[in-house]
Amino acid sequence: MDPHIMTSAKHAAAIVAALFLPVPAFAQTALPAAIQSMPQPGERALLTLKRMNEQPSLTRDRLRQALDTMTTGSIVQAGGRSRVLYHLPASRRPLRLTGERDERRWTVKVAAQQLTGPVRFRLAYRNAVSVMPEASHLRLEINGTEVAQRPISSAARTRVSTFEVPPNLLMPGTNMVRLIARQRHRVACSLKATHELWTDIDAAGTGFIFDAGNASLDSLSAVSAVARNEAGQVRINIIVPPERPEAAVQAGIALAQRVVLHAGFTAPLISISSQPGTGPGIDLYAGPRDGFVKLASDYAAQWNRAVPLQVLAKDGHERLTIVLDGKATGSATEFDQRLDAIFAASRRVDTGGERTVNQRLLAGQHIRFADLGLNGEEFDGRLYRNGFDITLPGDYFSADYDSAELNLTAGYSAGLASDSRLIIRVNGTTVAGIALARRAGHLFHNKMVRLPLSNFRPGINRVEIEAQVANAADRDCHPRRQIEDNKRFLISGRSTIRLPKLARVTRLPDLGPTLSSGYPYNDNSVTLAITQPDFDHLSAAATIATRLALSSGKPLPFDIRYGAPSADTAHAIIIGAYHQLPFSVAEQIPGIEEATIQTAWSPDLGGVDMFTTASISPARTASSLAPKVEKARQQDDDDALLERWSRIRPEATEELEEKRPGLGEQFFDLSRSLFEGKADRHAGAMPNHPIDAKHSHMVVNQRSAPVGGDGVWTILTARDGATLREGAALLSRPSIMAQLHGETVAIDTLDHTVTSTVVTQPVMVVRDWSPGNLKRLMAGWFSNHHFIFSALLLGTLISIASLSSLVLRRSGVAKGENCRHG
């Protein structure tokens, strides 16, 4: 067995043992003697116990969540046999469904080989005690077809249900899985009570079970269907010789980038070792066959010398091995060109399943809500919330030089409360609103709502629509109304969003654009400097390099260097434990005090590998409902909904695209903008926060290169290599990446909190010098510095007035002199 796995299992057992100690006594006193006498416990175990001792709020549930990050796969019992649970991909949003209506969507890749036998979907969840089971349910949809619907009725424990997936519903290629929650309160029917409703989806127990498994995935086109760990990440292990030569590491990272891009993995977890991994995942090897025979003799017999790149699989093992014959590879550039040719020749044509929602918008293009994942639907509750994500370029300049346009097609029923309203939020900030004040109800088409561009930022943005539609009948809160209420609100998937032409400029240093788009590393030669070439540091470097390639959408050529980069290096990424960083690099990290971090990150304790193998779950079975196999087109659904709602009032269906908002709507918009405030005008900017080194396990800093110009150095550092490896794994998750902005970011690997600090934005890089872009940049800059604009405008007006007065006086004198002479 892998020694790292054995070590991690021992430390995990020590932590699990601590779960059964009485919480009050353990939280208020020193560590128990049994824990103090543990023989040299690992760093993670000590940090966890210290946190519990220092913070009584760190309960058993939070500790269990921390332990969940250690596992890499689950084995479940299905059909009387052990099967791998294919976890859903990592989500950017938390897996808590809140309010009266919420949903999550996942894009799942499936190989044709996996569909040769029965397929089941396993769902594990737990809900708030306030959820009313008779009126609440979870609905599972696959590719737009309802598979099952279950009451939400598990407040005391986690409930596990298994559903049979109908044949021919999953297709080879891309499939869309949608989980929708309808939740109603047991005793309260106010808007405030809806915030008490929640259902937590247990990622560790949720996913697909294929009877066929993935042992037959032996082609490059099927690699995208490999199993993930409980965090939704695909484990990829790069096999290199024990000596860890730089060329072998560089070749392995180059191969990993292309595999990840080819398969469409959104959250890869890369490791580097000198032996094959265990459990579900992928092994990669780029080098001569003789070297592979020494490192992985079990797979070497399958090596076909006539095929340059091939996928090897062993019967009964849920793990794949991709090998590339690296003989006579030549230079790094030639090796990259060879890899590109191989993957171009085997590029997969995905013809199955529903497509991934289009998140990248082109200027001037109207995109329907349905194409962004927000389908048309009717709502019978009191507080409707739904939304979609859009992705803006990494060099997007956030300012109020223009606005995005929402063209809403929606309706509301008669009898709503006078304070009912529709609210639009961008990245959590309220930016627009419409009063739903007509007592007879209303259905409007193409209602234009303008969203200030200053509320958007580079990378992924969340646009949310909230409808507050309470009525007088809610005061009675009759259970029958909770179960079967009349429809109160309609949103159509025909509604659209349109973006204008965007100003493009890059501010450096800023981690947000770098991690969301790869800039400036996607267009330059980059040195990947690794201070200590052990497997922990190499694994962290490989994870970051692959993450940047995903953000860039293309492989990035990195020049691997062991040690610190030279002072004349323009673009570099430095990976190293804090005590191994050069003094000139470590002393310039803003937001932390060197003396404090030196004390908190004293290197006297060794780390612990947090990546153990698998968790075993007992067999759970549940009866499944007969699935609905009828699937209607979204366009037809919208036609039916709009036709039914058009009967509210004949005059209520008038076109409002050119109509100005009424006085009530204008007053609502004005009052909200005055009292709720606007978002910070600077994209990604936030107040400067000092970093708590004691509870920050990893720090990421970006700065301008010493050579000047637009060169950028990015430094990733932690207490030691094991913590650095764990932090890099968290950094690749979409939920963590969405929080990274500014020059310095600190990540707490225990509770996954992120602290950012912004000091300055000294470098502005303009790559588009067209007159239109310069005009937008100037307008945006003045909108962010309106006091300067006002001062210049006032100065200009005073100058014009003074000049006019001077001209008029001189003209008057000349005229008077002419009169006297005459």
mmCIF file of N, CA and C in Angstrom, residues 303-387:
data_model
loop_
_atom_site.group_PDB
_atom_site.id
_atom_site.type_symbol
_atom_site.label_atom_id
_atom_site.label_comp_id
_atom_site.label_asym_id
_atom_site.label_seq_id
_atom_site.Cartn_x
_atom_site.Cartn_y
_atom_site.Cartn_z
ATOM 1 N N TRP A 303 1.482 -2.375 -23.624
ATOM 2 C CA TRP A 303 2.064 -1.304 -24.438
ATOM 3 C C TRP A 303 2.231 -1.788 -25.872
ATOM 4 N N ASN A 304 1.652 -1.060 -26.792
ATOM 5 C CA ASN A 304 1.774 -1.358 -28.220
ATOM 6 C C ASN A 304 2.788 -0.392 -28.820
ATOM 7 N N ARG A 305 3.907 -0.914 -29.251
ATOM 8 C CA ARG A 305 4.982 -0.052 -29.758
ATOM 9 C C ARG A 305 4.576 0.696 -31.021
ATOM 10 N N ALA A 306 3.574 0.204 -31.734
ATOM 11 C CA ALA A 306 3.183 0.837 -32.996
ATOM 12 C C ALA A 306 2.288 2.055 -32.794
ATOM 13 N N VAL A 307 1.765 2.242 -31.586
ATOM 14 C CA VAL A 307 0.849 3.355 -31.308
ATOM 15 C C VAL A 307 1.572 4.371 -30.427
ATOM 16 N N PRO A 308 1.700 5.634 -30.859
ATOM 17 C CA PRO A 308 2.459 6.609 -30.062
ATOM 18 C C PRO A 308 1.778 6.973 -28.741
ATOM 19 N N LEU A 309 0.449 7.094 -28.743
ATOM 20 C CA LEU A 309 -0.279 7.414 -27.516
ATOM 21 C C LEU A 309 -1.454 6.461 -27.384
ATOM 22 N N GLN A 310 -1.583 5.838 -26.239
ATOM 23 C CA GLN A 310 -2.651 4.856 -26.054
ATOM 24 C C GLN A 310 -3.156 4.888 -24.618
ATOM 25 N N VAL A 311 -4.365 4.361 -24.455
ATOM 26 C CA VAL A 311 -5.026 4.281 -23.154
ATOM 27 C C VAL A 311 -5.051 2.828 -22.719
ATOM 28 N N LEU A 312 -4.484 2.549 -21.548
ATOM 29 C CA LEU A 312 -4.412 1.189 -21.021
ATOM 30 C C LEU A 312 -5.382 1.060 -19.848
ATOM 31 N N ALA A 313 -6.033 -0.092 -19.749
ATOM 32 C CA ALA A 313 -6.957 -0.355 -18.645
ATOM 33 C C ALA A 313 -6.835 -1.808 -18.247
ATOM 34 N N LYS A 314 -6.969 -2.060 -16.956
ATOM 35 C CA LYS A 314 -6.940 -3.422 -16.446
ATOM 36 C C LYS A 314 -8.347 -3.848 -16.036
ATOM 37 N N ASP A 315 -8.708 -5.071 -16.357
ATOM 38 C CA ASP A 315 -10.028 -5.576 -16.008
ATOM 39 C C ASP A 315 -10.225 -5.523 -14.506
ATOM 40 N N GLY A 316 -11.395 -5.014 -14.096
ATOM 41 C CA GLY A 316 -11.707 -4.953 -12.679
ATOM 42 C C GLY A 316 -11.159 -3.741 -11.970
ATOM 43 N N HIS A 317 -10.449 -2.852 -12.679
ATOM 44 C CA HIS A 317 -9.884 -1.656 -12.057
ATOM 45 C C HIS A 317 -10.543 -0.419 -12.657
ATOM 46 N N GLU A 318 -10.973 0.493 -11.781
ATOM 47 C CA GLU A 318 -11.608 1.730 -12.235
ATOM 48 C C GLU A 318 -10.543 2.814 -12.428
ATOM 49 N N ARG A 319 -9.490 2.491 -13.137
ATOM 50 C CA ARG A 319 -8.394 3.431 -13.334
ATOM 51 C C ARG A 319 -7.823 3.248 -14.728
ATOM 52 N N LEU A 320 -7.479 4.366 -15.359
ATOM 53 C CA LEU A 320 -6.925 4.352 -16.707
ATOM 54 C C LEU A 320 -5.478 4.823 -16.664
ATOM 55 N N THR A 321 -4.722 4.376 -17.640
ATOM 56 C CA THR A 321 -3.329 4.814 -17.792
ATOM 57 C C THR A 321 -3.127 5.264 -19.231
ATOM 58 N N ILE A 322 -2.680 6.506 -19.404
ATOM 59 C CA ILE A 322 -2.392 7.056 -20.729
ATOM 60 C C ILE A 322 -0.885 7.163 -20.863
ATOM 61 N N VAL A 323 -0.346 6.492 -21.860
ATOM 62 C CA VAL A 323 1.104 6.468 -22.059
ATOM 63 C C VAL A 323 1.441 7.075 -23.414
ATOM 64 N N LEU A 324 2.539 7.807 -23.440
ATOM 65 C CA LEU A 324 3.054 8.415 -24.668
ATOM 66 C C LEU A 324 4.484 7.976 -24.839
ATOM 67 N N ASP A 325 4.769 7.354 -25.967
ATOM 68 C CA ASP A 325 6.125 6.919 -26.259
ATOM 69 C C ASP A 325 6.996 8.156 -26.464
ATOM 70 N N GLY A 326 7.895 8.375 -25.511
ATOM 71 C CA GLY A 326 8.689 9.595 -25.542
ATOM 72 C C GLY A 326 10.067 9.423 -26.110
ATOM 73 N N LYS A 327 10.319 8.390 -26.888
ATOM 74 C CA LYS A 327 11.654 8.198 -27.438
ATOM 75 C C LYS A 327 11.941 9.267 -28.491
ATOM 76 N N ALA A 328 13.130 9.795 -28.446
ATOM 77 C CA ALA A 328 13.577 10.807 -29.408
ATOM 78 C C ALA A 328 12.594 11.971 -29.490
ATOM 79 N N THR A 329 12.218 12.491 -28.325
ATOM 80 C CA THR A 329 11.227 13.560 -28.312
ATOM 81 C C THR A 329 11.775 14.882 -28.836
ATOM 82 N N GLY A 330 13.073 15.059 -28.847
ATOM 83 C CA GLY A 330 13.646 16.302 -29.326
ATOM 84 C C GLY A 330 13.462 17.417 -28.326
ATOM 85 N N SER A 331 13.354 18.648 -28.796
ATOM 86 C CA SER A 331 13.207 19.808 -27.917
ATOM 87 C C SER A 331 11.791 19.862 -27.341
ATOM 88 N N ALA A 332 11.636 20.752 -26.358
ATOM 89 C CA ALA A 332 10.317 20.907 -25.741
ATOM 90 C C ALA A 332 9.293 21.399 -26.754
ATOM 91 N N THR A 333 9.718 22.285 -27.653
ATOM 92 C CA THR A 333 8.793 22.790 -28.665
ATOM 93 C C THR A 333 8.352 21.674 -29.605
ATOM 94 N N GLU A 334 9.284 20.849 -30.021
ATOM 95 C CA GLU A 334 8.937 19.726 -30.887
ATOM 96 C C GLU A 334 8.030 18.732 -30.179
ATOM 97 N N PHE A 335 8.270 18.515 -28.893
ATOM 98 C CA PHE A 335 7.424 17.617 -28.127
ATOM 99 C C PHE A 335 5.990 18.154 -28.056
ATOM 100 N N ASP A 336 5.829 19.466 -27.800
ATOM 101 C CA ASP A 336 4.498 20.064 -27.750
ATOM 102 C C ASP A 336 3.798 19.957 -29.102
ATOM 103 N N GLN A 337 4.522 20.185 -30.175
ATOM 104 C CA GLN A 337 3.927 20.076 -31.509
ATOM 105 C C GLN A 337 3.483 18.646 -31.803
ATOM 106 N N ARG A 338 4.252 17.689 -31.353
ATOM 107 C CA ARG A 338 3.876 16.294 -31.543
ATOM 108 C C ARG A 338 2.614 15.951 -30.766
ATOM 109 N N LEU A 339 2.534 16.432 -29.520
ATOM 110 C CA LEU A 339 1.338 16.206 -28.718
ATOM 111 C C LEU A 339 0.107 16.846 -29.368
ATOM 112 N N ASP A 340 0.253 18.073 -29.841
ATOM 113 C CA ASP A 340 -0.882 18.761 -30.465
ATOM 114 C C ASP A 340 -1.376 18.001 -31.683
ATOM 115 N N ALA A 341 -0.471 17.450 -32.458
ATOM 116 C CA ALA A 341 -0.872 16.691 -33.644
ATOM 117 C C ALA A 341 -1.619 15.425 -33.257
ATOM 118 N N ILE A 342 -1.175 14.739 -32.212
ATOM 119 C CA ILE A 342 -1.831 13.509 -31.780
ATOM 120 C C ILE A 342 -3.247 13.796 -31.295
ATOM 121 N N PHE A 343 -3.416 14.827 -30.466
ATOM 122 C CA PHE A 343 -4.740 15.117 -29.928
ATOM 123 C C PHE A 343 -5.660 15.713 -30.984
ATOM 124 N N ALA A 344 -5.115 16.433 -31.943
ATOM 125 C CA ALA A 344 -5.944 16.944 -33.026
ATOM 126 C C ALA A 344 -6.493 15.803 -33.875
ATOM 127 N N ALA A 345 -5.691 14.770 -34.075
ATOM 128 C CA ALA A 345 -6.132 13.636 -34.875
ATOM 129 C C ALA A 345 -7.197 12.802 -34.179
ATOM 130 N N SER A 346 -7.196 12.809 -32.849
ATOM 131 C CA SER A 346 -8.155 11.987 -32.098
ATOM 132 C C SER A 346 -9.206 12.839 -31.402
ATOM 133 N N ARG A 347 -9.416 14.045 -31.888
ATOM 134 C CA ARG A 347 -10.380 14.934 -31.251
ATOM 135 C C ARG A 347 -11.765 14.329 -31.301
ATOM 136 N N ARG A 348 -12.415 14.347 -30.179
ATOM 137 C CA ARG A 348 -13.719 13.697 -30.078
ATOM 138 C C ARG A 348 -14.822 14.612 -30.600
ATOM 139 N N VAL A 349 -15.732 14.034 -31.388
ATOM 140 C CA VAL A 349 -16.913 14.748 -31.848
ATOM 141 C C VAL A 349 -18.076 14.348 -30.939
ATOM 142 N N ASP A 350 -18.536 15.277 -30.155
ATOM 143 C CA ASP A 350 -19.567 15.004 -29.150
ATOM 144 C C ASP A 350 -20.934 15.224 -29.784
ATOM 145 N N THR A 351 -21.680 14.149 -29.983
ATOM 146 C CA THR A 351 -22.978 14.250 -30.639
ATOM 147 C C THR A 351 -24.137 13.951 -29.704
ATOM 148 N N GLY A 352 -23.883 13.598 -28.455
ATOM 149 C CA GLY A 352 -24.968 13.165 -27.586
ATOM 150 C C GLY A 352 -25.257 14.147 -26.489
ATOM 151 N N GLY A 353 -26.487 14.109 -26.020
ATOM 152 C CA GLY A 353 -26.856 14.855 -24.835
ATOM 153 C C GLY A 353 -27.075 16.334 -25.092
ATOM 154 N N GLU A 354 -27.531 17.005 -24.092
ATOM 155 C CA GLU A 354 -27.776 18.436 -24.157
ATOM 156 C C GLU A 354 -26.467 19.190 -24.005
ATOM 157 N N ARG A 355 -26.317 20.257 -24.741
ATOM 158 C CA ARG A 355 -25.062 21.002 -24.736
ATOM 159 C C ARG A 355 -24.860 21.772 -23.437
ATOM 160 N N THR A 356 -23.615 22.056 -23.156
ATOM 161 C CA THR A 356 -23.301 22.915 -22.024
ATOM 162 C C THR A 356 -23.839 24.317 -22.292
ATOM 163 N N VAL A 357 -24.370 24.964 -21.252
ATOM 164 C CA VAL A 357 -24.924 26.299 -21.442
ATOM 165 C C VAL A 357 -23.826 27.241 -21.906
ATOM 166 N N ASN A 358 -24.194 28.130 -22.825
ATOM 167 C CA ASN A 358 -23.250 29.085 -23.391
ATOM 168 C C ASN A 358 -23.091 30.244 -22.429
ATOM 169 N N GLN A 359 -21.931 30.368 -21.833
ATOM 170 C CA GLN A 359 -21.715 31.418 -20.848
ATOM 171 C C GLN A 359 -20.962 32.612 -21.416
ATOM 172 N N ARG A 360 -20.297 32.449 -22.535
ATOM 173 C CA ARG A 360 -19.507 33.543 -23.100
ATOM 174 C C ARG A 360 -20.372 34.306 -24.106
ATOM 175 N N LEU A 361 -20.594 35.592 -23.824
ATOM 176 C CA LEU A 361 -21.464 36.414 -24.643
ATOM 177 C C LEU A 361 -20.645 37.298 -25.564
ATOM 178 N N LEU A 362 -21.116 37.442 -26.790
ATOM 179 C CA LEU A 362 -20.506 38.348 -27.743
ATOM 180 C C LEU A 362 -21.214 39.691 -27.681
ATOM 181 N N ALA A 363 -20.466 40.758 -27.910
ATOM 182 C CA ALA A 363 -21.035 42.102 -27.844
ATOM 183 C C ALA A 363 -22.158 42.239 -28.863
ATOM 184 N N GLY A 364 -23.301 42.775 -28.411
ATOM 185 C CA GLY A 364 -24.436 42.992 -29.296
ATOM 186 C C GLY A 364 -25.301 41.775 -29.530
ATOM 187 N N GLN A 365 -24.955 40.637 -28.977
ATOM 188 C CA GLN A 365 -25.688 39.398 -29.210
ATOM 189 C C GLN A 365 -26.748 39.198 -28.125
ATOM 190 N N HIS A 366 -27.992 38.914 -28.548
ATOM 191 C CA HIS A 366 -29.067 38.613 -27.610
ATOM 192 C C HIS A 366 -29.051 37.112 -27.329
ATOM 193 N N ILE A 367 -28.876 36.751 -26.054
ATOM 194 C CA ILE A 367 -28.847 35.350 -25.643
ATOM 195 C C ILE A 367 -30.085 35.084 -24.787
ATOM 196 N N ARG A 368 -30.818 34.040 -25.142
ATOM 197 C CA ARG A 368 -32.011 33.688 -24.374
ATOM 198 C C ARG A 368 -31.650 33.093 -23.021
ATOM 199 N N PHE A 369 -32.525 33.351 -22.044
ATOM 200 C CA PHE A 369 -32.327 32.769 -20.726
ATOM 201 C C PHE A 369 -32.271 31.245 -20.802
ATOM 202 N N ALA A 370 -33.099 30.639 -21.659
ATOM 203 C CA ALA A 370 -33.131 29.178 -21.772
ATOM 204 C C ALA A 370 -31.785 28.635 -22.209
ATOM 205 N N ASP A 371 -31.055 29.374 -23.043
ATOM 206 C CA ASP A 371 -29.735 28.935 -23.490
ATOM 207 C C ASP A 371 -28.682 29.095 -22.395
ATOM 208 N N LEU A 372 -29.003 29.867 -21.368
ATOM 209 C CA LEU A 372 -28.094 30.061 -20.247
ATOM 210 C C LEU A 372 -28.480 29.218 -19.037
ATOM 211 N N GLY A 373 -29.485 28.368 -19.197
ATOM 212 C CA GLY A 373 -29.879 27.456 -18.124
ATOM 213 C C GLY A 373 -31.087 27.886 -17.324
ATOM 214 N N LEU A 374 -31.665 29.069 -17.598
ATOM 215 C CA LEU A 374 -32.849 29.513 -16.875
ATOM 216 C C LEU A 374 -34.051 29.274 -17.779
ATOM 217 N N ASN A 375 -34.739 28.161 -17.545
ATOM 218 C CA ASN A 375 -35.877 27.778 -18.367
ATOM 219 C C ASN A 375 -37.144 28.490 -17.913
ATOM 220 N N GLY A 376 -38.087 28.639 -18.845
ATOM 221 C CA GLY A 376 -39.365 29.235 -18.505
ATOM 222 C C GLY A 376 -40.156 28.347 -17.559
ATOM 223 N N GLU A 377 -40.806 28.963 -16.564
ATOM 224 C CA GLU A 377 -41.575 28.186 -15.595
ATOM 225 C C GLU A 377 -42.558 29.073 -14.861
ATOM 226 N N GLU A 378 -43.592 28.410 -14.279
ATOM 227 C CA GLU A 378 -44.550 29.070 -13.412
ATOM 228 C C GLU A 378 -44.165 28.813 -11.952
ATOM 229 N N PHE A 379 -44.547 29.739 -11.082
ATOM 230 C CA PHE A 379 -44.161 29.648 -9.686
ATOM 231 C C PHE A 379 -45.373 29.936 -8.819
ATOM 232 N N ASP A 380 -45.586 29.096 -7.785
ATOM 233 C CA ASP A 380 -46.759 29.241 -6.930
ATOM 234 C C ASP A 380 -46.407 29.598 -5.487
ATOM 235 N N GLY A 381 -45.195 30.008 -5.232
ATOM 236 C CA GLY A 381 -44.790 30.363 -3.876
ATOM 237 C C GLY A 381 -44.805 31.854 -3.644
ATOM 238 N N ARG A 382 -44.008 32.285 -2.662
ATOM 239 C CA ARG A 382 -43.977 33.688 -2.273
ATOM 240 C C ARG A 382 -42.684 34.390 -2.669
ATOM 241 N N LEU A 383 -41.599 33.631 -2.777
ATOM 242 C CA LEU A 383 -40.300 34.230 -3.109
ATOM 243 C C LEU A 383 -39.617 33.362 -4.158
ATOM 244 N N TYR A 384 -39.587 33.864 -5.379
ATOM 245 C CA TYR A 384 -38.959 33.142 -6.495
ATOM 246 C C TYR A 384 -37.535 33.642 -6.667
ATOM 247 N N ARG A 385 -36.588 32.699 -6.805
ATOM 248 C CA ARG A 385 -35.193 33.068 -7.056
ATOM 249 C C ARG A 385 -34.589 32.080 -8.046
ATOM 250 N N ASN A 386 -33.972 32.629 -9.069
ATOM 251 C CA ASN A 386 -33.257 31.814 -10.057
ATOM 252 C C ASN A 386 -32.273 32.730 -10.769
ATOM 253 N N GLY A 387 -31.371 32.147 -11.530
ATOM 254 C CA GLY A 387 -30.375 32.969 -12.202
ATOM 255 C C GLY A 387 -29.538 32.175 -13.168
#
